[in-house]
Amino acid sequence: MRLAEIPFVVTDVETTGIDPGRHRVIEIAAVKVVGGVVVDRFTRLVNPGRAVPRRITALTGISTAMLYGEPPPGEVLPGYLDFLGDGVFVAHNLPFDRGFLDAELARLGRPALTNPGLCTLRLARRLLRGLRSKSLGSIAAFYGLSPNGRHRALGDAELTAQVLLRLLSQLGFQAGLETLDELLAFQNKTYVHLEAGPGHLQRLREEVVPRLPRRPGVYFMKDGQGTILYIGKAKSLRDRVRSYFTGIESHAEHIRQMVAGVRDVAWEETGSELAALLLESKLIKAHRPRFNRAQRRYRNRPFIRLDVTEPFPRVRWQAFLADDGAEYFGPLGGRREAEQVVELIQRYYRLRECDDDTFARGHRCLYAAMGRCDGPCEGGDAAGAYAAEVQRVRDFLTGRDRTVLERLEADMRAAAANLDFEQAAALRDARDMLARLLDRQQAVAAAVLDHHAVMVLPGPPEADDPGPGAPPTARLLCVRFGRLVATLTLPLPPGADDVIRLRARLARHFDPGSPRPERYLKEEVDEVRLLAHWLYVHRGRTPTVRWQPGDDFEAFVAAVLHEARRLLR
């Protein structure tokens, strides 16, 4: 008989415990499914002739009082058996439900059930192998089903019926099962004899994945026409791409949809995970793949601008970065955050806020009268004190001076003590925003165009599939003007020739005569942002050698080699 013609009777029982020999049934419910449609329902409470334990009442909501006056098993089971008829007995964890019904029948002197049995738990273990939990709730969540009346027999039976229909549909597509005998045989298969899944996934696992390197890079998921469906980055391309094609059932719904359409995978090695991060962002914005939800467009990310070209510098925010002699810090999350930071600087540091025309008049303005400025416009010996205040602001913007956080904390507590909770909440939010910003800026520790450094990280062996004892390497990430400019690989321990090559490459990337970039627009700003975020995430775990034009170059190279050799320890 074909599956579409078979009545499946999905059954669930609630009991006083887990042992059929000692515990009793307190509720029976069943849902009859034919041709993919629920055609009938059965539900009855059962008086077990004993009290219901508290833990069972807490779980099911069924109390001893509810069962008083309900029929005993001898009156309920005949009606259930008539409902079951010659249908297939279906349950989630079939031995449990069938064991309790057989035990109740045995107490009545009646034979055990002889109907064919189908267990949705066994089917799920064979079809949804990547799903960590095979509980009814987990499978329902995987299929996007909304439970109604969980831990009551009818609610669980109806949910199990919906799960059964999903499993049968998947079986029809994946294994081509059409008869009951084939279905019952499938649920009893050992895992090693299960089908590998759709052919295109098997081909990708066997032919494409083994060719991917175990190195950092960017991968491209493509459909049959070569259209890019998804772009991602990986520390190990092979391991990351393989993860998509194993344990598919544990992936999010949109990833499962993407995997279903993938027919080919391309990739590009980048030398480092950071370079992969930067390239991924750029390519997603260029191609805008269907399954990439984030990073699809560039956002406006302003900078804090400290104009040190003026005798008495001011702080402003600016939407872009230019090589105009000012120092730029950031980028920040958006205009509102930039305005907040500037306002905090003006509140807690005594830099001038007036425009040049007002300053040239030589008279104290409103800001000086409010105590937010020392009035350098009036002349006198103000230059030294003002320079010290500028340095404090510079230390603040590089995350070294965190006194503003302490003052915000004190102001917040004072507002709370005065029962001004709205002000206290605003100060708390400002404190939290500023703490995150300062942590990021402390990882960079320089204005954007003055950020020159080498980060030293453990690198993979030079061979893609190294054998035991393969020599280690160091990966050197070179940053110039706030952007990643190169990823260098240094064998460990380095030989004389390796040191010569390293010195030459560092000299090229850290040439004091290199022209400064004239302007950073959205693409460059995005790279600066991603680098700052990467440094923040890896703070405290990334040895960094900083450099500035005018530093001793040989000492710089020696410091890089020292950090690389430390990796051997």
XYZ file of C-alpha atoms in Angstrom:
569
model
C 0.000 0.000 0.000
C 1.299 3.450 -0.925
C 2.001 5.948 1.833
C -0.676 8.378 0.657
C -3.342 5.730 1.299
C -2.214 4.577 4.741
C -3.886 5.840 7.954
C -1.237 6.971 10.435
C -2.548 7.181 14.013
C -0.225 9.512 15.902
C -0.550 8.739 19.614
C 0.652 10.324 22.833
C 0.047 9.286 26.442
C 0.573 11.191 29.680
C 1.513 9.022 32.675
C 2.261 9.129 36.393
C 5.908 8.165 35.790
C 8.298 6.472 33.376
C 7.994 2.774 34.349
C 5.056 0.975 32.638
C 5.166 -1.744 35.320
C 4.714 0.658 38.264
C 3.082 3.757 36.781
C -0.219 4.353 35.019
C -1.686 6.209 32.030
C -3.639 9.373 32.901
C -4.435 10.659 29.397
C -4.571 9.216 25.874
C -4.830 11.252 22.674
C -4.453 10.345 19.004
C -4.591 12.108 15.649
C -5.427 10.211 12.459
C -3.574 11.345 9.337
C -4.442 10.132 5.825
C -2.955 11.545 2.651
C -1.159 14.302 4.528
C -4.371 15.582 6.189
C -5.645 15.211 9.774
C -9.015 13.496 9.399
C -9.973 12.681 13.015
C -8.971 13.114 16.664
C -9.340 11.111 19.895
C -8.658 12.362 23.425
C -9.667 11.095 26.884
C -8.512 11.539 30.469
C -8.024 8.254 32.363
C -8.548 7.620 36.070
C -5.445 5.655 37.167
C -6.893 4.740 40.565
C -4.049 6.546 42.377
C -2.776 10.041 43.101
C -0.898 12.008 40.478
C 2.616 13.015 41.667
C 3.263 16.747 42.048
C 6.024 16.758 39.447
C 3.615 15.295 36.884
C 0.987 17.898 37.725
C 3.629 20.621 37.357
C 4.616 19.248 33.940
C 1.209 18.414 32.463
C -1.256 20.457 34.489
C -3.217 17.243 35.210
C -4.067 16.900 38.901
C -5.614 14.128 40.945
C -8.814 16.182 41.309
C -9.141 16.468 37.507
C -9.178 12.680 37.168
C -11.800 12.105 39.845
C -14.901 10.750 38.093
C -13.072 10.062 34.805
C -13.369 6.502 33.359
C -10.741 3.864 34.181
C -8.489 2.279 31.518
C -10.950 -0.573 30.964
C -13.527 1.910 29.631
C -11.143 4.170 27.663
C -8.923 1.653 25.853
C -11.686 -0.035 23.786
C -12.586 3.342 22.292
C -8.944 4.048 21.506
C -8.498 0.613 19.888
C -11.515 1.244 17.678
C -9.992 4.605 16.674
C -6.628 2.932 15.943
C -8.136 0.156 13.863
C -5.573 -1.277 11.455
C -3.692 2.023 11.145
C 0.021 2.534 11.690
C 0.802 3.318 15.340
C 3.000 6.446 15.380
C 4.650 8.084 18.379
C 7.700 10.174 19.232
C 9.840 7.673 21.183
C 7.495 4.840 20.292
C 8.683 2.312 22.933
C 7.514 4.643 25.713
C 3.929 5.218 24.523
C 3.448 1.699 23.174
C 4.954 0.184 26.337
C 2.424 1.958 28.570
C -0.546 1.005 26.375
C 0.580 -2.640 26.230
C 0.984 -2.662 30.037
C -2.558 -1.303 30.523
C -3.919 -3.874 28.039
C -2.107 -6.674 29.878
C -3.738 -5.630 33.171
C -7.095 -5.956 31.419
C -6.191 -9.409 30.108
C -6.072 -8.198 26.489
C -3.324 -8.819 23.919
C -0.671 -6.247 23.136
C -0.900 -4.005 20.094
C 0.032 -5.666 16.802
C -0.197 -2.633 14.501
C 2.896 -1.635 12.549
C 4.871 0.912 14.574
C 6.563 4.053 13.314
C 8.785 6.174 15.573
C 9.316 9.817 14.587
C 12.321 9.924 16.920
C 14.040 7.139 14.960
C 13.198 8.854 11.673
C 14.610 12.137 12.952
C 17.838 10.451 14.050
C 18.314 9.219 10.492
C 17.099 12.258 8.585
C 18.215 15.106 10.849
C 21.605 13.827 11.926
C 23.082 17.307 12.235
C 20.403 18.424 14.711
C 21.904 18.263 18.196
C 18.673 17.507 20.026
C 16.003 15.204 18.596
C 13.372 16.077 21.198
C 9.907 16.866 19.889
C 10.349 20.546 20.773
C 13.720 20.811 19.005
C 12.434 19.162 15.830
C 9.333 21.357 15.851
C 11.544 24.444 16.192
C 13.731 23.200 13.318
C 10.684 22.911 11.056
C 9.255 26.210 12.291
C 6.184 24.622 13.884
C 4.321 26.382 16.690
C 3.400 24.009 19.534
C -0.024 24.317 21.098
C -0.720 22.632 24.419
C 2.673 21.029 24.999
C 2.835 18.235 27.597
C -0.833 17.464 27.168
C -1.560 14.364 25.122
C -3.594 15.981 22.332
C -1.214 18.925 21.916
C 1.811 16.621 21.689
C -0.009 14.227 19.341
C -0.930 17.043 16.954
C 2.614 18.429 17.031
C 4.018 14.940 16.384
C 1.617 14.592 13.442
C 2.983 17.806 11.916
C 6.547 16.575 12.453
C 5.612 13.257 10.810
C 4.342 15.042 7.704
C 7.595 17.017 7.422
C 9.679 13.872 7.839
C 7.639 11.981 5.231
C 7.986 14.856 2.792
C 11.750 14.914 3.312
C 11.927 11.137 2.910
C 10.024 11.283 -0.357
C 12.472 13.847 -1.747
C 15.670 12.448 -0.274
C 15.160 8.696 -0.369
C 12.253 8.279 -2.786
C 10.228 6.087 -0.379
C 6.716 5.275 -1.562
C 5.491 2.231 0.417
C 4.995 1.364 4.080
C 7.464 -1.522 3.904
C 10.160 0.849 2.608
C 9.349 3.339 5.357
C 9.523 0.756 8.147
C 12.765 -0.625 6.726
C 14.282 2.865 6.625
C 13.595 3.572 10.306
C 15.477 0.388 11.215
C 18.536 1.096 9.061
C 21.867 1.478 10.790
C 23.539 4.847 10.267
C 26.275 3.476 8.006
C 23.670 2.299 5.486
C 21.833 5.603 5.216
C 21.806 7.539 1.996
C 24.409 10.316 1.719
C 21.815 12.916 0.729
C 21.205 14.843 -2.488
C 23.750 14.148 -5.212
C 25.073 17.695 -5.494
C 26.013 17.726 -1.800
C 27.787 14.397 -2.105
C 29.747 15.697 -5.108
C 30.734 18.876 -3.268
C 31.892 16.870 -0.247
C 33.926 14.400 -2.302
C 35.265 16.541 -5.159
C 35.342 20.209 -4.104
C 35.989 20.321 -0.364
C 39.207 18.215 -0.450
C 40.742 20.704 -2.918
C 40.318 23.693 -0.619
C 43.437 24.708 1.333
C 43.610 24.852 5.089
C 44.596 28.526 4.885
C 42.853 31.869 5.435
C 40.854 33.279 2.576
C 37.510 34.176 1.073
C 35.128 31.621 -0.450
C 32.327 32.040 -2.976
C 29.233 29.808 -2.989
C 27.838 29.622 -6.545
C 24.711 28.186 -8.165
C 24.537 26.188 -11.385
C 24.772 29.332 -13.541
C 27.858 30.599 -11.715
C 25.963 33.318 -9.832
C 27.507 34.070 -6.440
C 25.021 33.168 -3.705
C 27.217 33.880 -0.689
C 30.658 35.268 0.144
C 32.386 34.389 3.394
C 35.772 34.467 5.082
C 37.622 31.685 6.837
C 40.683 31.027 8.927
C 40.778 27.590 7.283
C 38.950 27.531 3.961
C 38.550 23.755 3.877
C 37.195 23.429 7.405
C 34.785 26.353 7.037
C 33.319 25.264 3.715
C 33.028 21.647 4.864
C 30.914 22.815 7.813
C 28.187 23.960 5.401
C 27.810 20.483 3.905
C 27.779 18.491 7.155
C 25.130 18.644 9.839
C 22.916 20.635 7.474
C 19.894 20.281 9.734
C 21.566 22.299 12.489
C 22.009 25.342 10.240
C 19.675 28.323 10.217
C 16.864 28.251 7.668
C 18.454 30.759 5.262
C 21.741 28.787 5.294
C 19.877 25.571 4.470
C 18.208 27.344 1.570
C 21.566 28.582 0.355
C 23.198 25.140 0.590
C 20.326 23.639 -1.394
C 21.222 25.897 -4.324
C 25.023 25.587 -4.202
C 26.629 23.719 -7.110
C 30.204 25.011 -6.957
C 32.648 26.735 -4.599
C 35.483 29.082 -5.566
C 38.010 30.662 -3.244
C 40.850 33.137 -2.921
C 43.659 32.851 -0.378
C 44.527 36.032 1.509
C 47.489 35.159 3.720
C 45.756 36.116 6.975
C 42.367 36.059 8.618
C 42.422 39.857 8.875
C 43.055 40.224 5.143
C 40.183 37.812 4.544
C 37.929 39.963 6.726
C 38.797 43.081 4.718
C 38.433 41.394 1.326
C 35.125 39.784 2.313
C 33.623 43.161 3.211
C 34.757 44.729 -0.062
C 33.494 41.850 -2.236
C 30.109 41.639 -0.501
C 29.509 45.309 -1.252
C 30.642 44.831 -4.861
C 28.571 41.701 -5.620
C 25.727 41.995 -3.055
C 25.080 38.205 -2.973
C 21.555 37.100 -2.234
C 22.365 35.243 1.006
C 24.695 37.833 2.539
C 22.553 39.821 4.933
C 25.209 42.066 6.490
C 27.847 44.438 5.064
C 25.932 44.950 1.818
C 26.584 48.694 1.655
C 29.007 51.294 2.936
C 27.837 53.442 5.829
C 28.801 56.972 6.746
C 31.249 56.704 9.634
C 32.595 60.057 10.865
C 35.876 60.846 12.604
C 36.829 63.052 15.525
C 39.095 65.788 14.146
C 41.689 67.458 16.375
C 42.957 70.417 14.354
C 46.543 70.764 15.548
C 47.351 73.189 12.685
C 45.777 75.959 14.770
C 47.735 77.657 17.573
C 44.922 76.690 19.930
C 43.387 73.474 18.492
C 39.677 72.703 18.504
C 37.785 69.409 18.330
C 35.108 68.733 15.738
C 33.687 65.713 13.978
C 34.024 65.277 10.226
C 32.347 62.901 7.783
C 35.562 61.993 5.945
C 39.305 61.878 6.590
C 41.748 64.141 4.738
C 45.493 64.735 4.994
C 45.126 68.358 6.057
C 47.490 68.380 9.020
C 44.779 67.590 11.583
C 44.700 64.398 13.657
C 41.754 62.057 13.006
C 40.480 59.451 15.461
C 37.916 56.759 14.771
C 35.901 56.029 12.762
C 32.805 56.162 14.939
C 29.498 54.378 14.562
C 27.586 57.347 13.175
C 26.801 61.023 13.413
C 24.975 60.757 16.726
C 27.897 58.990 18.392
C 30.336 61.557 16.965
C 28.242 64.419 18.314
C 28.113 62.752 21.727
C 31.894 62.324 21.879
C 32.540 65.930 20.848
C 30.040 67.170 23.428
C 31.740 65.094 26.155
C 35.156 66.471 25.205
C 33.817 70.006 25.335
C 32.175 69.349 28.682
C 35.130 67.723 30.454
C 38.140 69.312 28.715
C 38.833 73.024 28.456
C 39.461 73.441 24.739
C 38.030 76.442 22.946
C 34.751 76.006 21.058
C 34.516 79.440 19.409
C 35.084 80.105 15.723
C 38.162 81.940 14.429
C 36.409 85.304 14.079
C 35.217 85.210 17.687
C 38.660 84.122 18.879
C 40.345 86.989 16.991
C 38.330 89.588 18.933
C 40.325 88.747 22.040
C 37.348 88.797 24.418
C 36.006 86.029 26.624
C 32.969 84.383 25.091
C 30.039 82.496 26.584
C 31.969 79.216 26.753
C 34.710 80.823 28.862
C 32.059 82.378 31.102
C 30.543 78.892 31.580
C 33.939 77.535 32.658
C 34.300 75.334 29.578
C 37.363 77.212 28.306
C 40.329 79.011 29.941
C 40.056 81.925 27.524
C 43.333 81.760 25.576
C 41.913 84.506 23.353
C 42.774 87.007 26.103
C 46.481 86.340 25.678
C 48.872 85.866 28.552
C 50.903 82.701 29.167
C 48.148 80.321 28.000
C 49.986 78.346 25.316
C 51.690 75.879 27.672
C 48.573 75.086 29.666
C 46.534 74.780 26.501
C 49.073 72.376 24.938
C 48.829 70.202 28.049
C 45.027 70.150 27.710
C 45.360 69.177 24.026
C 47.584 66.280 25.052
C 44.953 65.165 27.568
C 42.359 65.142 24.789
C 44.775 63.195 22.565
C 45.276 60.666 25.379
C 41.503 60.427 25.761
C 40.977 59.798 22.039
C 43.584 57.025 22.037
C 42.039 55.340 25.073
C 44.871 56.135 27.501
C 43.019 58.722 29.613
C 39.804 57.270 31.056
C 39.071 59.911 33.675
C 35.982 61.005 31.735
C 34.469 57.581 32.445
C 35.054 58.111 36.157
C 33.432 61.561 36.019
C 30.434 60.205 34.102
C 30.082 57.479 36.708
C 30.166 60.058 39.532
C 27.650 62.302 37.748
C 25.367 59.315 37.156
C 25.410 58.345 40.821
C 24.747 61.933 41.843
C 21.762 62.148 39.498
C 20.395 58.877 40.870
C 20.833 60.101 44.434
C 18.808 63.199 43.525
C 16.103 60.913 42.068
C 16.763 62.310 38.575
C 16.595 58.865 37.035
C 16.128 60.075 33.475
C 19.419 61.997 33.649
C 21.097 59.058 35.370
C 20.004 56.742 32.555
C 21.327 59.160 29.916
C 24.685 59.353 31.722
C 24.804 55.568 32.017
C 24.240 55.165 28.266
C 26.931 57.769 27.538
C 29.329 55.964 29.858
C 28.718 52.589 28.202
C 29.089 54.030 24.700
C 32.294 55.808 25.665
C 33.760 52.714 27.354
C 33.318 50.692 24.152
C 34.841 53.492 22.081
C 37.849 53.914 24.360
C 38.494 50.164 24.363
C 38.593 50.209 20.562
C 40.764 53.319 20.462
C 43.160 51.907 23.051
C 43.751 48.904 20.767
C 44.763 51.282 17.952
C 46.541 53.786 20.239
C 47.169 56.373 17.517
C 45.497 58.802 15.192
C 44.477 57.037 11.986
C 47.193 58.428 9.685
C 49.803 57.930 12.435
C 48.946 54.253 12.930
C 51.981 52.286 11.699
C 52.691 48.885 13.228
C 53.450 45.208 12.741
C 51.279 42.627 14.520
C 53.010 39.292 15.118
C 50.851 36.160 15.148
C 51.454 32.408 14.905
C 51.153 31.321 11.286
C 50.272 27.971 9.724
C 53.029 25.649 8.464
C 54.149 26.486 4.948
C 52.812 23.160 3.602
C 49.031 22.960 3.224
C 48.844 19.453 4.705
C 51.936 19.368 6.926
C 53.211 16.186 8.434
C 54.404 15.762 12.014
C 57.201 18.097 12.970
C 56.538 20.653 10.217
C 58.407 23.907 11.017
C 56.199 26.701 12.405
C 55.911 30.190 10.961
C 55.092 33.695 12.155
C 52.527 35.804 10.380
C 53.366 39.525 10.289
C 50.500 41.924 9.621
C 51.845 45.268 8.417
C 49.707 48.355 9.042
C 50.516 51.717 7.470
C 48.365 54.855 7.719
C 45.708 52.860 9.593
C 45.248 50.207 6.886
C 46.568 46.694 6.349
C 49.161 46.895 3.551
C 50.809 43.464 3.643
C 50.842 40.036 5.273
C 54.323 38.532 5.571
C 55.265 34.960 6.502
C 58.473 34.349 8.442
C 59.837 30.802 9.013
C 60.707 29.992 12.617
C 63.424 30.096 13.638
C 64.401 32.552 10.891
C 67.636 31.965 9.015
C 70.012 34.659 7.826
C 68.389 34.809 4.385
C 64.941 35.064 5.995
C 66.094 38.062 8.032
C 67.502 39.765 4.930
C 64.243 39.286 3.033
C 62.207 40.517 6.009
C 64.361 43.653 6.360
C 63.906 44.453 2.662
C 60.135 44.021 2.745
C 59.725 46.050 5.930
C 61.876 48.800 4.429
C 59.538 48.940 1.449
C 56.357 49.088 3.503
C 57.692 51.432 6.201
C 59.593 53.877 4.020
C 59.551 57.260 5.818
C 59.281 58.939 2.414
C 56.034 57.184 1.471
C 53.384 59.789 0.564
C 50.518 60.125 2.990
C 47.066 59.362 1.569
C 45.210 62.524 0.594
C 41.767 61.362 1.661
C 39.929 58.301 2.941
C 36.472 57.778 1.458
C 33.906 55.122 2.344
C 35.859 52.106 1.100
C 39.053 53.065 2.924
C 37.107 54.088 6.026
C 35.478 50.660 6.081
C 38.921 49.044 6.088
C 40.055 51.293 8.951
C 36.918 50.379 10.901
C 37.358 46.631 10.362
C 41.011 46.790 11.362
C 40.160 48.703 14.547
C 37.464 46.164 15.397
C 39.845 43.262 14.743
C 42.466 44.824 17.010
C 39.827 45.317 19.700
C 38.677 41.685 19.492
C 42.288 40.441 19.661
C 43.476 42.953 22.262
C 45.935 41.546 24.761
C 46.636 38.563 22.497
C 48.444 40.261 19.629
C 52.071 41.361 20.147
C 52.453 44.685 18.325
C 55.583 46.572 17.313
C 54.800 50.233 16.598
C 56.769 52.517 14.308
C 56.870 56.214 13.470
C 58.896 58.064 10.810
C 62.188 58.977 12.385
C 62.415 55.805 14.517
C 65.581 53.698 14.271
C 64.784 51.202 11.511
C 67.217 48.507 12.651
C 65.756 48.634 16.151
C 62.286 48.279 14.601
C 63.344 45.163 12.634
C 65.020 43.723 15.724
C 61.845 44.219 17.758
C 59.758 42.418 15.109
C 62.226 39.501 15.062
C 62.199 39.375 18.865
C 58.392 39.059 18.968
C 58.470 36.419 16.215
C 61.069 34.324 18.042
C 59.000 34.525 21.225
C 56.328 32.461 19.442
C 58.677 29.455 19.558
C 58.416 29.496 23.364
